[in-house]
mmCIF file of C-alpha atoms in Angstrom:
data_model
loop_
_atom_site.group_PDB
_atom_site.id
_atom_site.type_symbol
_atom_site.label_atom_id
_atom_site.label_comp_id
_atom_site.label_asym_id
_atom_site.label_seq_id
_atom_site.Cartn_x
_atom_site.Cartn_y
_atom_site.Cartn_z
ATOM 1 C CA GLU A 1 -8.418 -4.906 -10.992
ATOM 2 C CA LYS A 2 -7.715 -2.754 -8.397
ATOM 3 C CA GLU A 3 -5.816 -3.419 -5.321
ATOM 4 C CA THR A 4 -4.412 -6.919 -6.516
ATOM 5 C CA HIS A 5 -1.673 -7.227 -3.478
ATOM 6 C CA PHE A 6 0.569 -9.581 -5.653
ATOM 7 C CA PHE A 7 3.764 -7.849 -4.639
ATOM 8 C CA SER A 8 2.596 -7.140 -1.109
ATOM 9 C CA ARG A 9 1.434 -10.339 -0.055
ATOM 10 C CA ARG A 10 3.615 -13.731 0.300
ATOM 11 C CA GLU A 11 1.201 -16.150 -0.895
ATOM 12 C CA LEU A 12 0.138 -14.419 -3.723
ATOM 13 C CA TYR A 13 3.564 -13.484 -5.201
ATOM 14 C CA GLN A 14 4.961 -17.031 -4.673
ATOM 15 C CA LYS A 15 2.726 -18.536 -7.672
ATOM 16 C CA GLY A 16 4.672 -16.399 -9.964
ATOM 17 C CA ILE A 17 4.228 -13.903 -12.701
ATOM 18 C CA LYS A 18 2.538 -16.262 -14.868
ATOM 19 C CA TYR A 19 -0.262 -16.346 -12.349
ATOM 20 C CA TYR A 20 -0.112 -12.097 -11.977
ATOM 21 C CA GLU A 21 -0.209 -11.980 -15.839
ATOM 22 C CA ASN A 22 -2.955 -14.527 -16.284
ATOM 23 C CA LYS A 23 -5.391 -13.423 -13.396
ATOM 24 C CA TYR A 24 -5.175 -9.696 -14.010
ATOM 25 C CA PHE A 25 -4.170 -8.805 -17.689
ATOM 26 C CA SER A 26 -4.296 -9.685 -20.928
ATOM 27 C CA VAL A 27 -0.845 -8.094 -21.738
ATOM 28 C CA ASP A 28 -1.019 -9.019 -25.294
ATOM 29 C CA ASP A 29 -4.255 -6.509 -25.861
ATOM 30 C CA TYR A 30 -2.108 -3.234 -24.258
ATOM 31 C CA ALA A 31 0.994 -1.313 -24.976
ATOM 32 C CA ILE A 32 0.724 -0.279 -21.344
ATOM 33 C CA CYS A 33 -0.752 -1.904 -18.409
ATOM 34 C CA GLY A 34 -0.577 -1.233 -14.698
ATOM 35 C CA GLU A 35 -2.194 -1.708 -11.133
ATOM 36 C CA ILE A 36 -3.453 0.446 -8.327
ATOM 37 C CA CYS A 37 -2.497 -1.064 -4.960
ATOM 38 C CA PRO A 38 -1.928 1.462 -1.812
ATOM 39 C CA GLN A 39 -0.403 -1.277 0.127
ATOM 40 C CA TYR A 40 2.847 -1.180 -2.113
ATOM 41 C CA MET A 41 3.681 1.858 -0.650
ATOM 42 C CA SER A 42 3.633 0.592 3.206
ATOM 43 C CA SER A 43 4.943 -3.055 2.136
ATOM 44 C CA SER A 44 8.536 -3.873 3.185
ATOM 45 C CA HIS A 45 9.075 -6.185 0.066
ATOM 46 C CA ALA A 46 6.876 -4.614 -2.670
ATOM 47 C CA ALA A 47 9.156 -2.198 -4.480
ATOM 48 C CA LYS A 48 12.246 -4.804 -4.433
ATOM 49 C CA ARG A 49 9.612 -7.397 -5.812
ATOM 50 C CA ILE A 50 8.576 -5.510 -8.815
ATOM 51 C CA PHE A 51 11.911 -4.530 -9.267
ATOM 52 C CA GLU A 52 12.912 -7.855 -9.478
ATOM 53 C CA THR A 53 9.794 -8.922 -11.326
ATOM 54 C CA LEU A 54 9.426 -6.524 -14.151
ATOM 55 C CA GLY A 55 12.526 -4.703 -13.878
ATOM 56 C CA PRO A 56 14.716 -1.743 -13.799
ATOM 57 C CA ASP A 57 13.053 -0.209 -16.319
ATOM 58 C CA THR A 58 9.585 -0.671 -15.063
ATOM 59 C CA ARG A 59 7.734 2.926 -14.919
ATOM 60 C CA ILE A 60 5.957 3.420 -11.441
ATOM 61 C CA ILE A 61 3.298 6.213 -10.957
ATOM 62 C CA ILE A 62 2.813 7.277 -6.985
ATOM 63 C CA MET A 63 -0.008 9.013 -5.818
ATOM 64 C CA LEU A 64 0.417 10.792 -2.592
ATOM 65 C CA ARG A 65 -2.739 11.908 -0.623
ATOM 66 C CA ASN A 66 -2.795 14.482 1.955
ATOM 67 C CA PRO A 67 -1.543 11.933 5.412
ATOM 68 C CA ILE A 68 -4.378 12.874 7.179
ATOM 69 C CA GLU A 69 -6.883 12.804 4.417
ATOM 70 C CA ARG A 70 -5.610 9.412 3.970
ATOM 71 C CA SER A 71 -5.880 8.124 7.261
ATOM 72 C CA ILE A 72 -9.697 9.319 7.364
ATOM 73 C CA SER A 73 -10.477 8.039 4.694
ATOM 74 C CA HIS A 74 -9.204 4.116 5.429
ATOM 75 C CA TYR A 75 -10.860 4.915 8.828
ATOM 76 C CA LEU A 76 -14.472 5.746 6.909
ATOM 77 C CA MET A 77 -13.794 2.684 4.863
ATOM 78 C CA LYS A 78 -12.989 0.614 7.507
ATOM 79 C CA THR A 79 -16.072 1.476 9.538
ATOM 80 C CA ARG A 80 -18.255 0.334 6.822
ATOM 81 C CA THR A 81 -16.873 -3.290 7.838
ATOM 82 C CA PHE A 82 -15.646 -2.990 11.195
ATOM 83 C CA GLU A 83 -14.499 -0.155 12.916
ATOM 84 C CA ASN A 84 -16.803 0.840 16.021
ATOM 85 C CA LEU A 85 -14.461 3.291 17.141
ATOM 86 C CA SER A 86 -14.374 6.960 16.918
ATOM 87 C CA TYR A 87 -11.792 8.543 14.581
ATOM 88 C CA ASP A 88 -9.940 10.065 17.577
ATOM 89 C CA ASP A 89 -10.373 6.707 19.376
ATOM 90 C CA ALA A 90 -8.585 4.815 16.313
ATOM 91 C CA ILE A 91 -6.093 7.094 16.088
ATOM 92 C CA ILE A 92 -5.206 7.246 20.254
ATOM 93 C CA GLY A 93 -5.528 3.270 19.909
ATOM 94 C CA ALA A 94 -2.833 3.441 17.218
ATOM 95 C CA LEU A 95 -0.394 5.548 18.845
ATOM 96 C CA SER A 96 -0.750 3.787 22.058
ATOM 97 C CA SER A 97 -0.416 0.594 20.475
ATOM 98 C CA MET A 98 2.708 1.443 18.673
ATOM 99 C CA GLN A 99 4.117 2.742 22.172
ATOM 100 C CA GLN A 100 3.140 -0.247 23.828
ATOM 101 C CA ASN A 101 4.152 -3.060 21.573
ATOM 102 C CA ALA A 102 7.094 -1.468 19.045
ATOM 103 C CA SER A 103 8.121 -4.508 17.850
ATOM 104 C CA THR A 104 4.875 -6.537 17.046
ATOM 105 C CA TYR A 105 3.716 -2.804 15.422
ATOM 106 C CA LYS A 106 6.825 -2.850 13.433
ATOM 107 C CA LYS A 107 5.805 -6.350 12.177
ATOM 108 C CA HIS A 108 2.545 -5.465 10.886
ATOM 109 C CA LEU A 109 4.217 -2.443 9.054
ATOM 110 C CA GLU A 110 5.443 -4.618 6.304
ATOM 111 C CA PHE A 111 1.988 -5.827 5.571
ATOM 112 C CA ASP A 112 3.220 -9.252 4.132
ATOM 113 C CA CYS A 113 2.440 -10.928 6.962
ATOM 114 C CA SER A 114 -1.534 -9.729 6.970
ATOM 115 C CA ASP A 115 -2.700 -13.255 6.056
ATOM 116 C CA ASP A 116 -1.061 -14.775 8.938
ATOM 117 C CA ILE A 117 -1.838 -12.761 12.050
ATOM 118 C CA ASP A 118 -1.755 -14.444 15.394
ATOM 119 C CA LYS A 119 -5.252 -14.542 16.797
ATOM 120 C CA ASN A 120 -4.135 -12.793 19.979
ATOM 121 C CA GLU A 121 -5.698 -9.538 20.865
ATOM 122 C CA ILE A 122 -2.059 -7.386 20.904
ATOM 123 C CA GLU A 123 -1.322 -9.009 17.531
ATOM 124 C CA LYS A 124 -4.598 -7.975 15.912
ATOM 125 C CA ASN A 125 -4.935 -4.720 17.485
ATOM 126 C CA ALA A 126 -1.287 -3.855 16.395
ATOM 127 C CA TYR A 127 -2.130 -4.786 12.387
ATOM 128 C CA ARG A 128 -5.561 -3.101 12.533
ATOM 129 C CA PHE A 129 -4.089 0.283 14.069
ATOM 130 C CA SER A 130 -1.131 0.186 12.236
ATOM 131 C CA ARG A 131 -3.072 0.860 8.725
ATOM 132 C CA TYR A 132 -4.361 4.474 10.366
ATOM 133 C CA VAL A 133 -0.846 5.957 10.554
ATOM 134 C CA PHE A 134 1.804 4.461 9.086
ATOM 135 C CA PRO A 135 0.845 4.407 5.261
ATOM 136 C CA GLY A 136 0.912 7.935 5.298
ATOM 137 C CA PHE A 137 4.670 8.259 6.234
ATOM 138 C CA TYR A 138 5.757 8.318 2.615
ATOM 139 C CA GLY A 139 9.732 8.944 3.001
ATOM 140 C CA THR A 140 10.649 5.142 3.397
ATOM 141 C CA ALA A 141 8.467 3.920 0.170
ATOM 142 C CA LEU A 142 9.638 6.790 -1.902
ATOM 143 C CA SER A 143 13.150 5.899 -1.299
ATOM 144 C CA ASP A 144 12.912 2.353 -1.736
ATOM 145 C CA TYR A 145 11.089 3.130 -5.142
ATOM 146 C CA LEU A 146 13.575 5.535 -6.110
ATOM 147 C CA ASN A 147 16.644 3.978 -5.178
ATOM 148 C CA LEU A 148 15.443 0.871 -7.392
ATOM 149 C CA PHE A 149 13.943 2.578 -10.502
ATOM 150 C CA GLY A 150 15.602 5.729 -10.536
ATOM 151 C CA LYS A 151 14.374 9.077 -10.743
ATOM 152 C CA GLU A 152 13.731 8.711 -14.349
ATOM 153 C CA ASN A 153 10.924 5.799 -13.729
ATOM 154 C CA VAL A 154 9.300 7.245 -10.739
ATOM 155 C CA HIS A 155 6.702 9.782 -11.150
ATOM 156 C CA VAL A 156 5.174 11.328 -8.158
ATOM 157 C CA ILE A 157 1.706 12.755 -8.391
ATOM 158 C CA ILE A 158 0.219 15.050 -5.648
ATOM 159 C CA PHE A 159 -3.619 14.136 -5.617
ATOM 160 C CA ASP A 160 -4.618 17.366 -4.907
ATOM 161 C CA GLN A 161 -2.808 18.886 -7.810
ATOM 162 C CA PHE A 162 -4.274 15.953 -9.672
ATOM 163 C CA VAL A 163 -7.825 16.503 -8.693
ATOM 164 C CA LYS A 164 -6.934 20.302 -9.681
ATOM 165 C CA ASP A 165 -5.489 20.127 -13.405
ATOM 166 C CA ILE A 166 -6.104 15.987 -14.169
ATOM 167 C CA GLU A 167 -4.905 17.087 -18.455
ATOM 168 C CA CYS A 168 -1.542 18.723 -16.831
ATOM 169 C CA GLU A 169 -1.324 15.769 -14.523
ATOM 170 C CA ILE A 170 -2.036 12.911 -17.297
ATOM 171 C CA ASP A 171 0.656 15.213 -19.607
ATOM 172 C CA LYS A 172 3.475 14.782 -17.136
#
């Protein structure tokens, strides 16, 4: 299943590894299994939780997209549900919100708090706008995964290269 959020959302992670395995995988059926969850790159907890739960030899595949294209894709996804601002206005809102409410904004970058956002407008906007910009800053997350799992267990794929030559990337 795509985007389980197990390692990025506190209330799911607290249910334990047996919940995760039973809900999303029939591990006995597969020699290799995995999941796709973009939020694991913007969660301050996901890499550590994966490491603590699955161990240091877990193989991690990270696919990175051009940060601007990633932001536009996220925006287009949100226009199907709630976003009524233009893309430019959403980005201006993100940067403005970040500047005006730095501490609130930082809290929402951790994604772990997504299910208990306060109902005030500052909190809602900080969380909403944080998703447009900050998931595209890959450096911190990459460092977390490389430091925990080691270079030998982390494979980084650039989305554009993957699309151009899927077979080559799969062979790596």
